[in-house]
Amino acid sequence: MNILEKQRLTTMEALPLVLEQSEGQVSEMWRFIKSSGVYALASVVTPFISLLLAPFLTHILSTTDYGILTLLNTIIGLVAGVTQLGMGAAFFRAYNYDYTTQSEKRCVISTMTVLLFLSSLLTIIGTVSAAPFLASHLLQHASQSRLIIIAAGVICVQNLAVPSFAWLRAESRALFYSLLSIGNMLTMLLANIVLVGFLHQGIAGSLLATGVGYSCVVLFTLSMIIFRVGIRVRLDIAHNLLGFGMPLIISVVSYWILQLSDRYLLSRLSSLAETARYGVAYTLGTVISVVIMGPFTLAWPKTMFSIARSKNAAHIFQMVFRWFGLFLLLSAFSLSSLGILLLHWFFPVTYSSAAFVIPIVSVSIVFYGIYHFFMIGANIQRKTWMNSVFTTLAAVANLLLNLCLIPRYGAMGAALSTLIAYIVLALSAYIVNQKIYPIAFEMGRFVLALLPGVALYLGSSLLVRRQGIYLTVGIDSLSVMLYALILLVVGLFPAKAQHASYKASRDVALSKYQPVDMSADEVFQQQTLLVGRQIVMHIRGSVRSDMRVLREATALVQAGCTVTIVDIEGVRTCPAHEVRMGIHIEHLFPIQSMWPLLRTPFKVRLLLYSVYRLLTIRADAYHAHDISALPACYIAARLRQKALIFDAHELPMSNMSPHWRRFSWIFKGLLTHILPRCAGVITVSPPIGQALCALYHAPEITLVRNFPTYQEVTRSDRLRQRLGLGPEARIVLYQGNIQADRSLEMLVMAAPFLKPDTVIVLLGWADEATRQQLDDLIAREEMQEHVKILPAVPYEELLQWTASADIGLVLFSPDYSLSIRWCLPNKLFEYLMAGLPVLASSLDAVEAMLRDYEVGQIVPSLSPAEIGVAIEAMLADRTTLERMRANALSAARRDLCWEQEQWQVVRLYQSILCCPLSSSSLS
C-alpha cells in the first residue's frame, strides 16, 4: 500500500461533514446567482420597454384616458389570474412530479391547453354579454363597452400563452423563455407606436397592442405545441390540474387586492386622473420588483430547498438574507431617485405631483422581498397554506386602509396603505415562521440599515428642490454612494456569534505522486522541452524567505524557462527589480493605512496594480502561489488567454480570521469557479490535494512536497556550544516559525516531565506576541534551564544547526485547522536530511510518512505528561534511535530531496506548454 492509499484511508472518515457544509454555502449559492441571472435577461428588458412605453402613452393620452387604461389593465390582471385556474403552478407539479413518461407529459400540456381555452371562451362569452353593464359600473359610461370586449380578448390570448411559458420553464429553457418574453414586449411596443401614435386609436389601440404581443406568442408556440402533442384531454390529468390549481385562485385574488386594488379604489373613491398619476408613479416605484424580485422569485425555490439540505442551513439562510436585504435597500434607494428623475424628465408635468409615491412603493417591495425569506420555514415544513393566510391578512389590511385613507389623502393614502400592508405581510410571516423553523435573521441589522436610508433620502430630497439638473444628479449620486458605504459598514459589522468552521474534508483519489529515477538522457530531454518559455509567478508576500517558491522557480530556470516572480515587498530599501539565481524578481511596495476603513480600498488598489504588473510581463503561464495571489493571476490569465497554475501551500481558507469567515461562501464560490479552469493545481500533501478535488472540483493534482535540496550533513555541536551545554545534554529541537498555531506552549508545560539533562530548543523567527507568551510561561513554570528560545539562523546554515540535536519535533494540534492536520511541513524533511528521528503528533500526512519510512514515532496526545514521556522513551532507546537516524538519511538521499521532487513541477509545465512526453520517457 503506497502513501496515497494510506492517506486516503486515514482521511476518508473526516470528509462527509465538509461535503454538507461547503456545498451548502458554495454550490447552491453560486447556482442560485446563475439561475437568477438567466431569467434576469427578460426581467431587465421588460421594465425598460415599459418605461419607454409609459411616457409615450402619457404624452398622447389625457390623464383621464390614461387612468381608464390603468384601471383596465388592473382588471385584466385580476380576471386573467382567476380564469387561468392556477394552471401555471399546477402544471409544474404535474409535469415534473406526478407524471414521468413523455407520453404522459404531452397529455399534461394538451390537457392544460384545452382547459385554458375553455376557460377563456367562457370569459369572452360572459364579458360580451355583460359588456354594457361592466362598462357602466367600472368605467362610469356604458358607451365604453367596446373597451371591455377588447380587454376580454386580451385576457383570452394571455391565458393561451400560459402553456408556452410554463413548458419552457419546466424544461429549463431559460434562454428561449427570455427571448419569447422579450419578443412579446417588443411586439407590444411597436404595436402601441403604430396603433396609438400613428393611427390614434387611443385606449383601444393600447389594449389591442397588448393583445397583438400575446397573439404572436400564441401563434408562434401554440401551433407547435398542438403539432407535437395533439389535442386530447385526459380526465384524470384535468382533475389533477384543477384539484391543485383551483385553490390557488384565493391567493390570486388576495395578491390582486394587495398589489392592484388600490388603482380600482382610487378610480372609485377619487378620480381617474388621480389613478393615472398614481399608476405612473407606482410603475416607476416597482421597477425593483421586476428587475430584482422577478429573477429572484424564479430562482429562489429550487435554491432554498437545496440549501435546506445542508447541515448549517440556518447560517447560510442568515447570510443570504443579510446581503440580499442590504442589496434590496440600496436598490430601492437608487431606483427611487432614478424614478423621480425619469418622472420629471419624460412624463407630462401633471404627473410630477405623484413623485412621493415612488419611494414609498419601492420600500414596500423591499418588505415583499424579505417576506420570501421569512416563508422558508413554511415551505420546508410543507405548510404552504400559510402563504394564503398571510397574503389574505395583508390584503384585508390593504383594503381597509385604502377605504380609510384614499378618501382623505388620495394617492398618498393608497401608497401608505400598500407600505403598511407589506409590512404586515412580512411581520406576520416572520413571527409565525420563527416558531416552526427558527433562523437568526438579524432584524436589528436590517432596521439599522433601513433608518439611515430613510433619513438620507429625505435630506437629499430637500437639497435637490429647485436645483438644476446637473446639481440634482450630482446630489443623488453622492447620496447613493454614501448609502452604499453605510450599508457596507452595516453588513460587515461583526455578528454576536461567529459561525464555527468545518473540521473535516472529502475524499477523491490522487495518483502518480511518487518521484521516479531518470537516466541522464531522460533528464536532458526534459530540460530541453521548456527552453524559452516565459513563466510569471506571483506571491502576496516577500519571496526572499519563501524557499518553496524559490526552489520551484529555480527548477524551471534550470529546465530552460525564463521565470519572473512578482512579490509584495515590505522593505522599501530593496530595488524594484533584481535577479537572483537566474530568477527575475519584481517587487511591489504596498501602501499601508492606519485607518481600518481605508485598508480595503488600498487592498483593492494593490490587487489592480498587481494585475497591471502581471499583464506588463510577457508570459506563457501564470503561477499563483497560494489563494491570496490567485485573483490577480486569474484575471491576468483570462485577459491574456494564458495557462493558470494554482499552487496551494495549505488548504485554502482553513485558517481564516473570524472577520473574513463570514465571507467564506463567496471565496468558496470563486474557488469552485476558478480551480476547474486551472491548467494545473499543485499542493503540498495528499490529503489537501484530495480536499481540493472534492470541494472545488480541481483538475488532477500535482504533489510537490517541501523537500530541501540534498546535502550531506555531519553531526555537530552548534546548539550545545551556543547554549553552553555539555556533551551529555540531550537536545529536543523545534525549528520553524514560533507562532500561535504551533502548540508550543505544550512543549513548555512538558518540560517538568523531562530528565535534568534534556533540553527543549525552539529555533526560528518568533511572532512578538507568541514569544512574549512563551517567555512568561517559561518564567512562571521556572523552566529557564530546560526550554531555550533562539532566533532564526540563515537558511544556508540551518541543517548544520539541525544536525546538532537528537530529536526533531512536529507537535501541532490536529484540531487547530485542517491545514495543520494535513500538513507536511518543511521542518519534517529538514529533520530527516539532518538525520534526526522525529516525534510528531497525530497529523495524517506526517504520520503516514513516519510510518512508511520508519523514521519517527507518534505521540498519542498533546498532554504535557504524554509529550514528556514520549520524548524520554525515544531518547532512552538508543538502538531504535540510531536505526531511525540511518533510515532518515537514506530516505533523504534516495527519495525525500528536491532533486527528485523538482521533476513534478517540470513535468506539469511540460504537459501544459509542450507536447506530452512519451511513455518511455515517463517510465
PDB file of N, CA and C in Angstrom, residues 650-698:
ATOM      1  N   GLU A 650      -1.287  25.499   1.427  1.00  0.00           N
ATOM      2  CA  GLU A 650      -2.094  24.927   2.509  1.00  0.00           C
ATOM      3  C   GLU A 650      -3.514  24.807   2.006  1.00  0.00           C
ATOM      4  N   LEU A 651      -4.419  24.239   2.817  1.00  0.00           N
ATOM      5  CA  LEU A 651      -5.815  24.141   2.408  1.00  0.00           C
ATOM      6  C   LEU A 651      -6.429  25.527   2.424  1.00  0.00           C
ATOM      7  N   PRO A 652      -6.947  25.995   1.298  1.00  0.00           N
ATOM      8  CA  PRO A 652      -7.475  27.362   1.253  1.00  0.00           C
ATOM      9  C   PRO A 652      -8.555  27.609   2.303  1.00  0.00           C
ATOM     10  N   MET A 653      -8.456  28.740   2.968  1.00  0.00           N
ATOM     11  CA  MET A 653      -9.459  29.276   3.886  1.00  0.00           C
ATOM     12  C   MET A 653      -9.633  28.485   5.169  1.00  0.00           C
ATOM     13  N   SER A 654      -8.757  27.531   5.446  1.00  0.00           N
ATOM     14  CA  SER A 654      -8.915  26.770   6.677  1.00  0.00           C
ATOM     15  C   SER A 654      -8.442  27.552   7.890  1.00  0.00           C
ATOM     16  N   ASN A 655      -7.663  28.622   7.667  1.00  0.00           N
ATOM     17  CA  ASN A 655      -7.162  29.433   8.781  1.00  0.00           C
ATOM     18  C   ASN A 655      -7.689  30.856   8.708  1.00  0.00           C
ATOM     19  N   MET A 656      -8.918  31.037   8.213  1.00  0.00           N
ATOM     20  CA  MET A 656      -9.474  32.369   8.062  1.00  0.00           C
ATOM     21  C   MET A 656      -9.765  32.991   9.425  1.00  0.00           C
ATOM     22  N   SER A 657      -9.577  34.296   9.497  1.00  0.00           N
ATOM     23  CA  SER A 657      -9.916  35.012  10.719  1.00  0.00           C
ATOM     24  C   SER A 657     -11.431  35.099  10.842  1.00  0.00           C
ATOM     25  N   PRO A 658     -11.950  35.278  12.062  1.00  0.00           N
ATOM     26  CA  PRO A 658     -13.404  35.394  12.228  1.00  0.00           C
ATOM     27  C   PRO A 658     -14.016  36.508  11.385  1.00  0.00           C
ATOM     28  N   HIS A 659     -13.245  37.591  11.176  1.00  0.00           N
ATOM     29  CA  HIS A 659     -13.782  38.701  10.397  1.00  0.00           C
ATOM     30  C   HIS A 659     -14.088  38.285   8.965  1.00  0.00           C
ATOM     31  N   TRP A 660     -13.188  37.486   8.364  1.00  0.00           N
ATOM     32  CA  TRP A 660     -13.355  37.099   6.962  1.00  0.00           C
ATOM     33  C   TRP A 660     -14.155  35.824   6.811  1.00  0.00           C
ATOM     34  N   ARG A 661     -14.343  35.067   7.904  1.00  0.00           N
ATOM     35  CA  ARG A 661     -15.033  33.797   7.777  1.00  0.00           C
ATOM     36  C   ARG A 661     -16.477  33.963   7.316  1.00  0.00           C
ATOM     37  N   ARG A 662     -17.062  35.112   7.635  1.00  0.00           N
ATOM     38  CA  ARG A 662     -18.448  35.344   7.220  1.00  0.00           C
ATOM     39  C   ARG A 662     -18.588  35.436   5.704  1.00  0.00           C
ATOM     40  N   PHE A 663     -17.466  35.727   5.019  1.00  0.00           N
ATOM     41  CA  PHE A 663     -17.498  35.799   3.556  1.00  0.00           C
ATOM     42  C   PHE A 663     -16.981  34.519   2.911  1.00  0.00           C
ATOM     43  N   SER A 664     -16.846  33.462   3.704  1.00  0.00           N
ATOM     44  CA  SER A 664     -16.236  32.247   3.169  1.00  0.00           C
ATOM     45  C   SER A 664     -17.030  31.684   2.003  1.00  0.00           C
ATOM     46  N   TRP A 665     -18.358  31.842   2.034  1.00  0.00           N
ATOM     47  CA  TRP A 665     -19.165  31.289   0.938  1.00  0.00           C
ATOM     48  C   TRP A 665     -18.850  31.995  -0.384  1.00  0.00           C
ATOM     49  N   ILE A 666     -18.468  33.277  -0.303  1.00  0.00           N
ATOM     50  CA  ILE A 666     -18.077  33.986  -1.534  1.00  0.00           C
ATOM     51  C   ILE A 666     -16.764  33.434  -2.059  1.00  0.00           C
ATOM     52  N   PHE A 667     -15.776  33.291  -1.147  1.00  0.00           N
ATOM     53  CA  PHE A 667     -14.470  32.806  -1.570  1.00  0.00           C
ATOM     54  C   PHE A 667     -14.568  31.372  -2.082  1.00  0.00           C
ATOM     55  N   LYS A 668     -15.386  30.555  -1.427  1.00  0.00           N
ATOM     56  CA  LYS A 668     -15.537  29.173  -1.884  1.00  0.00           C
ATOM     57  C   LYS A 668     -16.199  29.121  -3.252  1.00  0.00           C
ATOM     58  N   GLY A 669     -17.161  30.014  -3.457  1.00  0.00           N
ATOM     59  CA  GLY A 669     -17.782  30.067  -4.779  1.00  0.00           C
ATOM     60  C   GLY A 669     -16.791  30.447  -5.860  1.00  0.00           C
ATOM     61  N   LEU A 670     -15.917  31.407  -5.552  1.00  0.00           N
ATOM     62  CA  LEU A 670     -14.894  31.804  -6.524  1.00  0.00           C
ATOM     63  C   LEU A 670     -13.920  30.670  -6.796  1.00  0.00           C
ATOM     64  N   LEU A 671     -13.517  29.963  -5.729  1.00  0.00           N
ATOM     65  CA  LEU A 671     -12.600  28.834  -5.929  1.00  0.00           C
ATOM     66  C   LEU A 671     -13.250  27.738  -6.760  1.00  0.00           C
ATOM     67  N   THR A 672     -14.519  27.462  -6.490  1.00  0.00           N
ATOM     68  CA  THR A 672     -15.230  26.447  -7.261  1.00  0.00           C
ATOM     69  C   THR A 672     -15.320  26.837  -8.727  1.00  0.00           C
ATOM     70  N   HIS A 673     -15.353  28.133  -8.981  1.00  0.00           N
ATOM     71  CA  HIS A 673     -15.387  28.605 -10.370  1.00  0.00           C
ATOM     72  C   HIS A 673     -13.999  28.588 -11.006  1.00  0.00           C
ATOM     73  N   ILE A 674     -12.963  28.963 -10.236  1.00  0.00           N
ATOM     74  CA  ILE A 674     -11.632  29.160 -10.821  1.00  0.00           C
ATOM     75  C   ILE A 674     -10.863  27.861 -10.957  1.00  0.00           C
ATOM     76  N   LEU A 675     -10.856  27.018  -9.907  1.00  0.00           N
ATOM     77  CA  LEU A 675      -9.973  25.850  -9.916  1.00  0.00           C
ATOM     78  C   LEU A 675     -10.231  24.894 -11.072  1.00  0.00           C
ATOM     79  N   PRO A 676     -11.487  24.598 -11.442  1.00  0.00           N
ATOM     80  CA  PRO A 676     -11.666  23.715 -12.604  1.00  0.00           C
ATOM     81  C   PRO A 676     -11.118  24.305 -13.899  1.00  0.00           C
ATOM     82  N   ARG A 677     -10.914  25.618 -13.925  1.00  0.00           N
ATOM     83  CA  ARG A 677     -10.408  26.268 -15.124  1.00  0.00           C
ATOM     84  C   ARG A 677      -8.889  26.420 -15.111  1.00  0.00           C
ATOM     85  N   CYS A 678      -8.237  25.936 -14.058  1.00  0.00           N
ATOM     86  CA  CYS A 678      -6.783  25.990 -13.990  1.00  0.00           C
ATOM     87  C   CYS A 678      -6.181  24.888 -14.864  1.00  0.00           C
ATOM     88  N   ALA A 679      -5.078  25.218 -15.520  1.00  0.00           N
ATOM     89  CA  ALA A 679      -4.381  24.203 -16.312  1.00  0.00           C
ATOM     90  C   ALA A 679      -3.693  23.191 -15.414  1.00  0.00           C
ATOM     91  N   GLY A 680      -3.342  23.599 -14.203  1.00  0.00           N
ATOM     92  CA  GLY A 680      -2.709  22.694 -13.252  1.00  0.00           C
ATOM     93  C   GLY A 680      -2.897  23.200 -11.843  1.00  0.00           C
ATOM     94  N   VAL A 681      -2.966  22.253 -10.899  1.00  0.00           N
ATOM     95  CA  VAL A 681      -3.084  22.595  -9.475  1.00  0.00           C
ATOM     96  C   VAL A 681      -2.016  21.810  -8.724  1.00  0.00           C
ATOM     97  N   ILE A 682      -1.241  22.523  -7.931  1.00  0.00           N
ATOM     98  CA  ILE A 682      -0.149  21.940  -7.154  1.00  0.00           C
ATOM     99  C   ILE A 682      -0.493  22.074  -5.681  1.00  0.00           C
ATOM    100  N   THR A 683      -0.111  21.084  -4.887  1.00  0.00           N
ATOM    101  CA  THR A 683      -0.273  21.228  -3.446  1.00  0.00           C
ATOM    102  C   THR A 683       0.812  20.436  -2.733  1.00  0.00           C
ATOM    103  N   VAL A 684       0.782  20.500  -1.382  1.00  0.00           N
ATOM    104  CA  VAL A 684       1.916  20.051  -0.582  1.00  0.00           C
ATOM    105  C   VAL A 684       1.729  18.688   0.067  1.00  0.00           C
ATOM    106  N   SER A 685       0.480  18.189   0.115  1.00  0.00           N
ATOM    107  CA  SER A 685       0.270  16.891   0.760  1.00  0.00           C
ATOM    108  C   SER A 685      -0.925  16.198   0.127  1.00  0.00           C
ATOM    109  N   PRO A 686      -0.965  14.862   0.164  1.00  0.00           N
ATOM    110  CA  PRO A 686      -2.091  14.143  -0.439  1.00  0.00           C
ATOM    111  C   PRO A 686      -3.454  14.511   0.129  1.00  0.00           C
ATOM    112  N   PRO A 687      -3.645  14.635   1.462  1.00  0.00           N
ATOM    113  CA  PRO A 687      -4.985  14.978   1.944  1.00  0.00           C
ATOM    114  C   PRO A 687      -5.475  16.333   1.458  1.00  0.00           C
ATOM    115  N   ILE A 688      -4.591  17.311   1.390  1.00  0.00           N
ATOM    116  CA  ILE A 688      -5.004  18.616   0.882  1.00  0.00           C
ATOM    117  C   ILE A 688      -5.371  18.506  -0.597  1.00  0.00           C
ATOM    118  N   GLY A 689      -4.637  17.720  -1.348  1.00  0.00           N
ATOM    119  CA  GLY A 689      -4.982  17.506  -2.745  1.00  0.00           C
ATOM    120  C   GLY A 689      -6.341  16.868  -2.905  1.00  0.00           C
ATOM    121  N   GLN A 690      -6.642  15.895  -2.047  1.00  0.00           N
ATOM    122  CA  GLN A 690      -7.948  15.247  -2.095  1.00  0.00           C
ATOM    123  C   GLN A 690      -9.066  16.249  -1.817  1.00  0.00           C
ATOM    124  N   ALA A 691      -8.836  17.129  -0.833  1.00  0.00           N
ATOM    125  CA  ALA A 691      -9.850  18.126  -0.495  1.00  0.00           C
ATOM    126  C   ALA A 691     -10.060  19.122  -1.626  1.00  0.00           C
ATOM    127  N   LEU A 692      -8.994  19.535  -2.301  1.00  0.00           N
ATOM    128  CA  LEU A 692      -9.128  20.467  -3.412  1.00  0.00           C
ATOM    129  C   LEU A 692      -9.966  19.873  -4.540  1.00  0.00           C
ATOM    130  N   CYS A 693      -9.751  18.612  -4.807  1.00  0.00           N
ATOM    131  CA  CYS A 693     -10.557  17.954  -5.847  1.00  0.00           C
ATOM    132  C   CYS A 693     -12.018  17.851  -5.433  1.00  0.00           C
ATOM    133  N   ALA A 694     -12.234  17.471  -4.183  1.00  0.00           N
ATOM    134  CA  ALA A 694     -13.595  17.201  -3.737  1.00  0.00           C
ATOM    135  C   ALA A 694     -14.398  18.475  -3.523  1.00  0.00           C
ATOM    136  N   LEU A 695     -13.793  19.470  -2.894  1.00  0.00           N
ATOM    137  CA  LEU A 695     -14.528  20.675  -2.529  1.00  0.00           C
ATOM    138  C   LEU A 695     -14.676  21.646  -3.684  1.00  0.00           C
ATOM    139  N   TYR A 696     -13.649  21.743  -4.525  1.00  0.00           N
ATOM    140  CA  TYR A 696     -13.634  22.781  -5.546  1.00  0.00           C
ATOM    141  C   TYR A 696     -13.509  22.233  -6.959  1.00  0.00           C
ATOM    142  N   HIS A 697     -13.603  20.898  -7.103  1.00  0.00           N
ATOM    143  CA  HIS A 697     -13.589  20.265  -8.426  1.00  0.00           C
ATOM    144  C   HIS A 697     -12.316  20.608  -9.206  1.00  0.00           C
ATOM    145  N   ALA A 698     -11.197  20.629  -8.484  1.00  0.00           N
ATOM    146  CA  ALA A 698      -9.917  20.913  -9.132  1.00  0.00           C
ATOM    147  C   ALA A 698      -9.558  19.789 -10.095  1.00  0.00           C
TER     148      ALA A 698
END
